[in-house]
GROMACS .gro file of C-alpha atoms in nm:
model
  446
    1MET     CA    1   1.249  -3.132   5.542
    2GLN     CA    2   1.588  -3.256   5.430
    3THR     CA    3   1.715  -2.900   5.412
    4ASN     CA    4   1.570  -2.827   5.755
    5ASN     CA    5   1.752  -3.129   5.901
    6LYS     CA    6   2.082  -3.019   5.747
    7MET     CA    7   2.049  -2.668   5.886
    8ALA     CA    8   1.960  -2.804   6.229
    9VAL     CA    9   2.203  -3.091   6.276
   10ALA     CA   10   2.498  -3.071   6.032
   11PRO     CA   11   2.837  -2.976   6.185
   12VAL     CA   12   2.843  -2.596   6.194
   13GLY     CA   13   3.187  -2.554   6.038
   14LYS     CA   14   3.115  -2.784   5.745
   15LEU     CA   15   2.769  -2.631   5.700
   16ILE     CA   16   2.906  -2.276   5.685
   17TRP     CA   17   3.163  -2.377   5.424
   18GLN     CA   18   2.889  -2.538   5.216
   19MET     CA   19   2.658  -2.239   5.255
   20SER     CA   20   2.920  -1.967   5.214
   21ILE     CA   21   3.136  -2.062   4.918
   22PRO     CA   22   2.861  -2.030   4.651
   23PRO     CA   23   2.733  -1.686   4.768
   24LEU     CA   24   3.095  -1.576   4.811
   25ILE     CA   25   3.154  -1.661   4.445
   26SER     CA   26   2.820  -1.503   4.352
   27MET     CA   27   2.906  -1.174   4.525
   28PHE     CA   28   3.248  -1.176   4.361
   29LEU     CA   29   3.077  -1.212   4.025
   30GLN     CA   30   2.808  -0.954   4.109
   31TYR     CA   31   3.065  -0.686   4.190
   32SER     CA   32   3.291  -0.777   3.901
   33TYR     CA   33   3.049  -0.615   3.654
   34ASN     CA   34   3.159  -0.257   3.724
   35LEU     CA   35   3.522  -0.353   3.762
   36ILE     CA   36   3.521  -0.529   3.423
   37ASP     CA   37   3.347  -0.232   3.262
   38SER     CA   38   3.602   0.008   3.410
   39ALA     CA   39   3.899  -0.204   3.305
   40PHE     CA   40   3.786  -0.213   2.942
   41VAL     CA   41   3.655   0.145   2.932
   42ALA     CA   42   3.988   0.273   3.069
   43ARG     CA   43   4.141   0.161   2.739
   44LEU     CA   44   3.931   0.425   2.563
   45SER     CA   45   4.053   0.719   2.774
   46GLU     CA   46   4.086   0.849   3.127
   47ASN     CA   47   3.777   1.063   3.065
   48ALA     CA   48   3.580   0.748   2.989
   49LEU     CA   49   3.704   0.593   3.313
   50THR     CA   50   3.598   0.909   3.496
   51ALA     CA   51   3.251   0.883   3.340
   52VAL     CA   52   3.206   0.527   3.464
   53SER     CA   53   3.340   0.632   3.805
   54LEU     CA   54   3.082   0.912   3.825
   55SER     CA   55   2.810   0.660   3.733
   56PHE     CA   56   2.918   0.419   4.005
   57PRO     CA   57   2.715   0.575   4.291
   58ILE     CA   58   2.395   0.538   4.086
   59THR     CA   59   2.460   0.175   3.993
   60THR     CA   60   2.567   0.103   4.351
   61LEU     CA   61   2.239   0.246   4.482
   62MET     CA   62   2.049   0.029   4.235
   63ASN     CA   63   2.244  -0.278   4.351
   64ALA     CA   64   2.173  -0.180   4.712
   65ALA     CA   65   1.799  -0.182   4.648
   66SER     CA   66   1.828  -0.526   4.486
   67ILE     CA   67   2.016  -0.664   4.785
   68TRP     CA   68   1.764  -0.498   5.021
   69ILE     CA   69   1.473  -0.699   4.884
   70GLY     CA   70   1.686  -1.010   4.831
   71VAL     CA   71   1.824  -1.025   5.186
   72GLY     CA   72   1.485  -0.938   5.336
   73VAL     CA   73   1.325  -1.227   5.150
   74ASN     CA   74   1.616  -1.457   5.241
   75VAL     CA   75   1.594  -1.386   5.615
   76LEU     CA   76   1.215  -1.419   5.621
   77ILE     CA   77   1.207  -1.748   5.426
   78ALA     CA   78   1.487  -1.902   5.634
   79GLY     CA   79   1.304  -1.808   5.952
   80TYR     CA   80   0.973  -1.955   5.828
   81LEU     CA   81   1.143  -2.279   5.724
   82GLY     CA   82   1.306  -2.301   6.067
   83GLN     CA   83   0.957  -2.270   6.217
   84LYS     CA   84   0.821  -2.523   5.962
   85LYS     CA   85   0.580  -2.267   5.810
   86GLN     CA   86   0.596  -2.372   5.445
   87ASP     CA   87   0.291  -2.177   5.329
   88GLU     CA   88   0.430  -1.850   5.465
   89ALA     CA   89   0.766  -1.921   5.302
   90ASN     CA   90   0.596  -1.969   4.964
   91ALA     CA   91   0.393  -1.650   5.010
   92THR     CA   92   0.720  -1.465   5.078
   93VAL     CA   93   0.850  -1.581   4.739
   94THR     CA   94   0.554  -1.423   4.560
   95HIS     CA   95   0.577  -1.101   4.759
   96GLY     CA   96   0.950  -1.082   4.685
   97LEU     CA   97   0.900  -1.117   4.310
   98LEU     CA   98   0.630  -0.850   4.302
   99LEU     CA   99   0.847  -0.611   4.499
  100ALA     CA  100   1.148  -0.681   4.275
  101PHE     CA  101   0.956  -0.601   3.956
  102GLY     CA  102   0.779  -0.296   4.098
  103ILE     CA  103   1.073  -0.131   4.271
  104GLY     CA  104   1.303  -0.222   3.981
  105ALA     CA  105   1.080  -0.037   3.733
  106LEU     CA  106   1.056   0.264   3.965
  107LEU     CA  107   1.433   0.289   4.009
  108ASN     CA  108   1.489   0.249   3.636
  109LEU     CA  109   1.267   0.551   3.575
  110MET     CA  110   1.421   0.758   3.855
  111SER     CA  111   1.771   0.694   3.724
  112LEU     CA  112   1.677   0.825   3.381
  113LEU     CA  113   1.518   1.135   3.533
  114ILE     CA  114   1.801   1.242   3.766
  115MET     CA  115   2.115   1.154   3.573
  116LYS     CA  116   2.157   1.480   3.380
  117SER     CA  117   2.142   1.706   3.684
  118TYR     CA  118   2.351   1.456   3.885
  119PHE     CA  119   2.639   1.450   3.636
  120ARG     CA  120   2.630   1.828   3.589
  121ALA     CA  121   2.693   1.866   3.961
  122PHE     CA  122   3.026   1.681   3.936
  123THR     CA  123   3.190   1.790   3.615
  124ASN     CA  124   3.225   2.091   3.387
  125ASN     CA  125   3.409   1.880   3.131
  126GLU     CA  126   3.165   1.841   2.842
  127GLU     CA  127   3.327   1.519   2.716
  128ILE     CA  128   3.303   1.351   3.057
  129TYR     CA  129   2.941   1.468   3.089
  130GLN     CA  130   2.839   1.328   2.749
  131LEU     CA  131   3.019   0.998   2.817
  132SER     CA  132   2.843   0.969   3.153
  133ILE     CA  133   2.502   1.022   2.993
  134ALA     CA  134   2.580   0.771   2.717
  135TYR     CA  135   2.677   0.506   2.973
  136MET     CA  136   2.400   0.560   3.228
  137SER     CA  137   2.116   0.604   2.977
  138VAL     CA  138   2.165   0.236   2.887
  139CYS     CA  139   2.283   0.103   3.224
  140SER     CA  140   1.962   0.224   3.392
  141PHE     CA  141   1.778  -0.062   3.225
  142MET     CA  142   1.979  -0.319   3.421
  143GLN     CA  143   1.767  -0.264   3.730
  144ILE     CA  144   1.464  -0.488   3.674
  145PRO     CA  145   1.668  -0.797   3.568
  146ASN     CA  146   1.924  -0.724   3.840
  147MET     CA  147   1.661  -0.694   4.110
  148VAL     CA  148   1.466  -1.002   4.005
  149HIS     CA  149   1.762  -1.235   3.968
  150ILE     CA  150   1.907  -1.133   4.307
  151ALA     CA  151   1.566  -1.185   4.472
  152ILE     CA  152   1.541  -1.537   4.325
  153GLN     CA  153   1.901  -1.609   4.421
  154LYS     CA  154   1.831  -1.522   4.784
  155MET     CA  155   1.505  -1.722   4.787
  156ILE     CA  156   1.684  -2.038   4.677
  157GLN     CA  157   1.979  -1.976   4.911
  158ALA     CA  158   1.737  -1.952   5.205
  159THR     CA  159   1.646  -2.319   5.150
  160GLY     CA  160   2.009  -2.426   5.185
  161ASN     CA  161   2.071  -2.459   4.809
  162MET     CA  162   2.371  -2.230   4.764
  163VAL     CA  163   2.518  -2.385   4.447
  164ALA     CA  164   2.243  -2.350   4.186
  165PRO     CA  165   2.210  -1.968   4.210
  166MET     CA  166   2.580  -1.935   4.144
  167TRP     CA  167   2.546  -2.068   3.791
  168PHE     CA  168   2.307  -1.809   3.658
  169GLN     CA  169   2.535  -1.537   3.792
  170ILE     CA  170   2.836  -1.699   3.627
  171ALA     CA  171   2.646  -1.701   3.296
  172GLY     CA  172   2.570  -1.329   3.328
  173VAL     CA  173   2.928  -1.233   3.409
  174VAL     CA  174   3.061  -1.444   3.120
  175VAL     CA  175   2.827  -1.259   2.880
  176ASN     CA  176   2.943  -0.925   3.019
  177PHE     CA  177   3.310  -1.020   2.999
  178VAL     CA  178   3.284  -1.152   2.642
  179PHE     CA  179   3.072  -0.872   2.499
  180ASP     CA  180   3.249  -0.581   2.674
  181PRO     CA  181   3.545  -0.571   2.432
  182ILE     CA  182   3.330  -0.677   2.136
  183LEU     CA  183   3.079  -0.395   2.181
  184ILE     CA  184   3.321  -0.129   2.308
  185PHE     CA  185   3.583  -0.163   2.035
  186GLY     CA  186   3.384  -0.332   1.758
  187ILE     CA  187   3.484  -0.686   1.661
  188GLY     CA  188   3.353  -0.884   1.365
  189ILE     CA  189   2.997  -0.790   1.271
  190PHE     CA  190   2.954  -0.573   1.581
  191PRO     CA  191   3.009  -0.195   1.546
  192ALA     CA  192   3.230  -0.002   1.789
  193MET     CA  193   2.990   0.147   2.046
  194GLY     CA  194   3.246   0.290   2.285
  195ILE     CA  195   3.133   0.344   2.642
  196ARG     CA  196   2.772   0.269   2.546
  197GLY     CA  197   2.883  -0.082   2.448
  198ALA     CA  198   3.002  -0.148   2.804
  199ALA     CA  199   2.655  -0.059   2.933
  200VAL     CA  200   2.483  -0.282   2.674
  201ALA     CA  201   2.704  -0.576   2.776
  202THR     CA  202   2.616  -0.517   3.143
  203VAL     CA  203   2.241  -0.511   3.077
  204ALA     CA  204   2.268  -0.823   2.860
  205GLY     CA  205   2.448  -1.009   3.139
  206TYR     CA  206   2.185  -0.921   3.398
  207LEU     CA  207   1.903  -1.010   3.156
  208LEU     CA  208   2.045  -1.357   3.097
  209SER     CA  209   2.086  -1.409   3.473
  210MET     CA  210   1.720  -1.317   3.528
  211ILE     CA  211   1.596  -1.557   3.260
  212LEU     CA  212   1.801  -1.845   3.399
  213ALA     CA  213   1.692  -1.761   3.755
  214PHE     CA  214   1.326  -1.784   3.657
  215ALA     CA  215   1.391  -2.113   3.479
  216LEU     CA  216   1.550  -2.249   3.797
  217LEU     CA  217   1.269  -2.128   4.023
  218LEU     CA  218   0.977  -2.235   3.803
  219GLY     CA  219   1.118  -2.522   3.596
  220LYS     CA  220   1.256  -2.735   3.878
  221LYS     CA  221   1.101  -2.832   4.207
  222GLN     CA  222   1.248  -2.619   4.482
  223LYS     CA  223   1.200  -2.620   4.858
  224VAL     CA  224   0.999  -2.300   4.811
  225GLN     CA  225   0.758  -2.218   4.529
  226VAL     CA  226   0.566  -1.923   4.392
  227LYS     CA  227   0.231  -1.912   4.566
  228ILE     CA  228  -0.052  -1.817   4.326
  229LYS     CA  229  -0.357  -1.999   4.458
  230ASP     CA  230  -0.533  -1.805   4.735
  231PHE     CA  231  -0.255  -1.545   4.727
  232HIS     CA  232  -0.322  -1.197   4.860
  233LEU     CA  233  -0.088  -0.916   4.956
  234LYS     CA  234   0.003  -0.899   5.323
  235LYS     CA  235   0.118  -0.560   5.448
  236GLN     CA  236   0.291  -0.719   5.746
  237MET     CA  237   0.494  -0.951   5.522
  238ILE     CA  238   0.600  -0.661   5.299
  239TYR     CA  239   0.698  -0.465   5.608
  240ARG     CA  240   0.909  -0.755   5.739
  241ILE     CA  241   1.087  -0.797   5.404
  242PHE     CA  242   1.178  -0.429   5.409
  243ALA     CA  243   1.276  -0.440   5.777
  244PHE     CA  244   1.499  -0.748   5.761
  245GLY     CA  245   1.676  -0.630   5.446
  246LEU     CA  246   1.716  -0.269   5.559
  247PRO     CA  247   2.058  -0.307   5.729
  248SER     CA  248   2.200  -0.464   5.413
  249PHE     CA  249   2.047  -0.185   5.205
  250ILE     CA  250   2.198   0.078   5.431
  251MET     CA  251   2.541  -0.084   5.411
  252ASN     CA  252   2.530  -0.088   5.031
  253ALA     CA  253   2.342   0.239   4.977
  254LEU     CA  254   2.581   0.425   5.201
  255SER     CA  255   2.858   0.307   4.971
  256SER     CA  256   2.685   0.512   4.703
  257PHE     CA  257   2.668   0.805   4.943
  258VAL     CA  258   3.036   0.762   5.030
  259VAL     CA  259   3.150   0.775   4.666
  260THR     CA  260   2.930   1.078   4.597
  261PHE     CA  261   3.049   1.260   4.909
  262VAL     CA  262   3.416   1.181   4.849
  263ASN     CA  263   3.382   1.298   4.488
  264LEU     CA  264   3.265   1.635   4.621
  265PHE     CA  265   3.601   1.666   4.799
  266LEU     CA  266   3.801   1.529   4.503
  267VAL     CA  267   3.650   1.778   4.257
  268ALA     CA  268   3.871   2.040   4.421
  269TYR     CA  269   4.182   1.843   4.326
  270SER     CA  270   4.142   1.693   3.976
  271ASP     CA  271   3.940   1.471   3.743
  272THR     CA  272   4.226   1.222   3.774
  273ALA     CA  273   4.159   1.193   4.149
  274ILE     CA  274   3.792   1.118   4.075
  275ALA     CA  275   3.888   0.857   3.815
  276PHE     CA  276   4.132   0.695   4.061
  277PHE     CA  277   3.884   0.677   4.347
  278GLY     CA  278   3.616   0.529   4.121
  279ALA     CA  279   3.856   0.260   4.003
  280TYR     CA  280   3.989   0.192   4.354
  281PHE     CA  281   3.642   0.174   4.506
  282LYS     CA  282   3.543  -0.098   4.261
  283VAL     CA  283   3.842  -0.301   4.381
  284GLN     CA  284   3.747  -0.234   4.744
  285GLN     CA  285   3.386  -0.333   4.680
  286LEU     CA  286   3.499  -0.650   4.507
  287ILE     CA  287   3.700  -0.748   4.816
  288VAL     CA  288   3.455  -0.631   5.082
  289MET     CA  289   3.142  -0.762   4.911
  290THR     CA  290   3.305  -1.096   4.830
  291VAL     CA  291   3.363  -1.134   5.203
  292ASN     CA  292   3.005  -1.016   5.253
  293GLY     CA  293   2.902  -1.312   5.036
  294LEU     CA  294   3.065  -1.535   5.296
  295ILE     CA  295   2.873  -1.349   5.565
  296GLN     CA  296   2.549  -1.394   5.372
  297GLY     CA  297   2.620  -1.767   5.371
  298CYS     CA  298   2.637  -1.755   5.750
  299LEU     CA  299   2.315  -1.554   5.769
  300PRO     CA  300   2.060  -1.830   5.688
  301VAL     CA  301   2.241  -2.072   5.923
  302MET     CA  302   2.220  -1.824   6.209
  303ARG     CA  303   1.866  -1.717   6.119
  304PHE     CA  304   1.737  -2.077   6.093
  305ASN     CA  305   1.876  -2.171   6.433
  306TYR     CA  306   1.751  -1.849   6.588
  307GLY     CA  307   1.404  -1.930   6.451
  308ALA     CA  308   1.439  -2.286   6.583
  309GLY     CA  309   1.546  -2.159   6.928
  310ASN     CA  310   1.890  -2.323   6.913
  311SER     CA  311   2.112  -2.051   7.060
  312GLU     CA  312   2.416  -2.280   7.088
  313ARG     CA  313   2.432  -2.338   6.712
  314LEU     CA  314   2.352  -1.972   6.649
  315HIS     CA  315   2.653  -1.854   6.849
  316SER     CA  316   2.875  -2.130   6.709
  317ALA     CA  317   2.792  -2.016   6.355
  318PHE     CA  318   2.870  -1.657   6.450
  319ARG     CA  319   3.209  -1.747   6.597
  320TYR     CA  320   3.310  -1.970   6.306
  321GLY     CA  321   3.199  -1.711   6.052
  322THR     CA  322   3.396  -1.439   6.230
  323VAL     CA  323   3.716  -1.642   6.201
  324LEU     CA  324   3.662  -1.696   5.828
  325VAL     CA  325   3.579  -1.329   5.766
  326THR     CA  326   3.891  -1.216   5.952
  327GLY     CA  327   4.111  -1.449   5.748
  328MET     CA  328   3.967  -1.332   5.417
  329MET     CA  329   4.000  -0.966   5.507
  330ILE     CA  330   4.366  -1.021   5.596
  331LEU     CA  331   4.421  -1.170   5.250
  332GLY     CA  332   4.240  -0.877   5.085
  333THR     CA  333   4.449  -0.627   5.280
  334LEU     CA  334   4.772  -0.799   5.183
  335ALA     CA  335   4.673  -0.808   4.815
  336VAL     CA  336   4.621  -0.431   4.802
  337LEU     CA  337   4.927  -0.352   5.017
  338LEU     CA  338   5.159  -0.566   4.804
  339PHE     CA  339   5.026  -0.511   4.452
  340PRO     CA  340   4.883  -0.156   4.421
  341ALA     CA  341   5.077  -0.076   4.103
  342GLN     CA  342   4.958  -0.394   3.933
  343ILE     CA  343   4.597  -0.324   4.033
  344LEU     CA  344   4.617   0.030   3.894
  345GLY     CA  345   4.761  -0.120   3.577
  346LEU     CA  346   4.424  -0.285   3.514
  347PHE     CA  347   4.284   0.066   3.466
  348MET     CA  348   4.564   0.196   3.243
  349ALA     CA  349   4.661   0.440   3.519
  350SER     CA  350   4.859   0.744   3.406
  351GLU     CA  351   5.177   0.854   3.582
  352ALA     CA  352   4.977   1.131   3.747
  353MET     CA  353   4.733   0.876   3.890
  354ARG     CA  354   5.012   0.645   4.005
  355SER     CA  355   5.193   0.931   4.178
  356PHE     CA  356   4.930   0.944   4.453
  357GLY     CA  357   4.724   0.630   4.386
  358ILE     CA  358   4.974   0.370   4.507
  359SER     CA  359   5.015   0.523   4.853
  360ALA     CA  360   4.641   0.601   4.870
  361MET     CA  361   4.549   0.236   4.812
  362ARG     CA  362   4.783   0.121   5.087
  363ILE     CA  363   4.637   0.372   5.334
  364MET     CA  364   4.276   0.275   5.263
  365ALA     CA  365   4.347  -0.099   5.264
  366ALA     CA  366   4.420  -0.075   5.638
  367SER     CA  367   4.045  -0.042   5.696
  368TYR     CA  368   3.940  -0.380   5.553
  369LEU     CA  369   3.994  -0.592   5.864
  370PHE     CA  370   3.792  -0.359   6.088
  371CYS     CA  371   3.514  -0.352   5.827
  372GLY     CA  372   3.484  -0.733   5.821
  373LEU     CA  373   3.455  -0.773   6.197
  374SER     CA  374   3.198  -0.498   6.244
  375THR     CA  375   2.991  -0.625   5.949
  376MET     CA  376   2.981  -0.973   6.104
  377ILE     CA  377   2.853  -0.825   6.430
  378SER     CA  378   2.595  -0.623   6.235
  379THR     CA  379   2.479  -0.943   6.062
  380TYR     CA  380   2.442  -1.118   6.396
  381PHE     CA  381   2.214  -0.838   6.515
  382GLN     CA  382   2.022  -0.861   6.188
  383THR     CA  383   1.954  -1.233   6.224
  384THR     CA  384   1.846  -1.198   6.587
  385GLU     CA  385   1.596  -0.922   6.504
  386LYS     CA  386   1.800  -0.639   6.655
  387VAL     CA  387   1.758  -0.438   6.338
  388GLY     CA  388   1.820  -0.104   6.508
  389SER     CA  389   2.160  -0.212   6.637
  390SER     CA  390   2.254  -0.355   6.298
  391MET     CA  391   2.159  -0.031   6.124
  392ALA     CA  392   2.347   0.179   6.378
  393ILE     CA  393   2.674   0.002   6.295
  394GLN     CA  394   2.631   0.070   5.924
  395LEU     CA  395   2.543   0.434   5.987
  396CYS     CA  396   2.852   0.477   6.204
  397ARG     CA  397   3.078   0.331   5.935
  398GLN     CA  398   2.966   0.531   5.636
  399MET     CA  399   2.815   0.846   5.778
  400LEU     CA  400   2.845   0.934   6.146
  401PHE     CA  401   3.223   0.873   6.161
  402LEU     CA  402   3.332   0.894   5.798
  403VAL     CA  403   3.183   1.234   5.713
  404PRO     CA  404   3.347   1.424   6.003
  405ALA     CA  405   3.673   1.236   5.943
  406LEU     CA  406   3.674   1.337   5.577
  407TRP     CA  407   3.609   1.702   5.659
  408CYS     CA  408   3.868   1.727   5.936
  409LEU     CA  409   4.145   1.525   5.776
  410ASP     CA  410   4.103   1.697   5.438
  411LYS     CA  411   4.161   2.028   5.616
  412LEU     CA  412   4.469   1.894   5.796
  413PHE     CA  413   4.639   1.675   5.533
  414GLN     CA  414   4.474   1.770   5.201
  415LEU     CA  415   4.442   1.475   4.959
  416ASN     CA  416   4.610   1.225   5.192
  417GLY     CA  417   4.359   1.317   5.461
  418ILE     CA  418   4.075   1.189   5.240
  419TRP     CA  419   4.240   0.847   5.221
  420LEU     CA  420   4.317   0.844   5.597
  421ALA     CA  421   3.951   0.903   5.680
  422PHE     CA  422   3.860   0.547   5.585
  423PRO     CA  423   4.073   0.351   5.836
  424VAL     CA  424   3.992   0.609   6.105
  425ALA     CA  425   3.616   0.566   6.053
  426GLU     CA  426   3.638   0.185   6.038
  427THR     CA  427   3.840   0.166   6.361
  428ALA     CA  428   3.587   0.379   6.546
  429THR     CA  429   3.297   0.171   6.404
  430LEU     CA  430   3.451  -0.154   6.523
  431LEU     CA  431   3.490  -0.016   6.874
  432VAL     CA  432   3.122   0.083   6.877
  433ALA     CA  433   3.018  -0.261   6.744
  434LEU     CA  434   3.215  -0.440   7.016
  435VAL     CA  435   3.061  -0.221   7.286
  436MET     CA  436   2.711  -0.289   7.151
  437MET     CA  437   2.774  -0.665   7.142
  438ALA     CA  438   2.899  -0.661   7.503
  439TRP     CA  439   2.595  -0.455   7.610
  440HIS     CA  440   2.347  -0.695   7.449
  441ARG     CA  441   2.514  -0.995   7.609
  442ARG     CA  442   2.507  -0.836   7.952
  443LYS     CA  443   2.136  -0.773   7.903
  444ASN     CA  444   2.088  -1.139   7.797
  445ILE     CA  445   1.945  -1.035   7.462
  446SER     CA  446   2.026  -1.322   7.231
   0.00000   0.00000   0.00000
């Protein structure tokens, strides 16, 4: 009840800071895995960096599925707590864990089955192909621990406890960061495993995070608990978890689609272009998804007050969150605009990569601000059960506008046109999001 009172009566600005900083840090850590892997692997060779870049759409899709279940559980639990339905909130915890284990195992298997044909479609370079298989054949096993620890993280965050989940993610990232160089290059008693060592370090980090997450959920009294007594599967609850998390899944899964689709265009230019875009996209995801962590901190505040029928606090949280998101996206844009050479230096960029990569990063960075604003509007629709509108915004961003922009601008401006497609698509998406928001308000749908 203490958490309920805080969500209902605490000053909105202070509450959002308290709720947002831990998931912001958590998302930063979550998306640092691939960036850390790429930074160390790039020291092996550009082909190794290309291999990790080609693997990125698969790992991104796996992360998207984890966030799908996690956000769905988070929204449902926060809503039940706002309505003071403790038993339903506890049942959601159990459903979420079962879904995380089941879907995690399925995706693990699917990844192993498709990776050979997937990598063959993108490269004729036998070394890059073999490096990709070596990396992904291990990295596939990250999915169950990844999915479970994100689900538990979101369950605990839904109660208003945003700090504790941050620690088990920090532990996982520290393990990944420490063991990446040890296992890649061979230090002390550990043999040099090359690119496979980066994947082993990643899986080890996720596994530790899952173990600590379970210890937190089961070993300490939380505001929600695993319901075992009188538990039975509820189709409607499973449906609602999928439905509430679907917009977040689409946003993240379409990132996988974007990388895959862009790589199809870049194949016509060079392997270096593919390696660059893979490295750049990890930086973009780190910025965008860190800001998304802030947005996810706003989500339970908005969802709780929507469930409690307090529209004034709901809209206040939306406005305050929008200001914070805008400010952070401005900082992210400035970082990429001012320091592209230094960022590429993290990936041991060759002169060939730098020759087009510096200007490409500056062009694509122009899209960040538009992305933040439209994502905040999409989240507002998500929390107020306008799932269709939320999904439409994500589809516009990464499919309906981006795909035609890529095709047209590639024809007109060659390689530079591919980079220009991103700010063009984000600008158009923001305009659509603003029109949809104005339409809903005129219709008094809130």
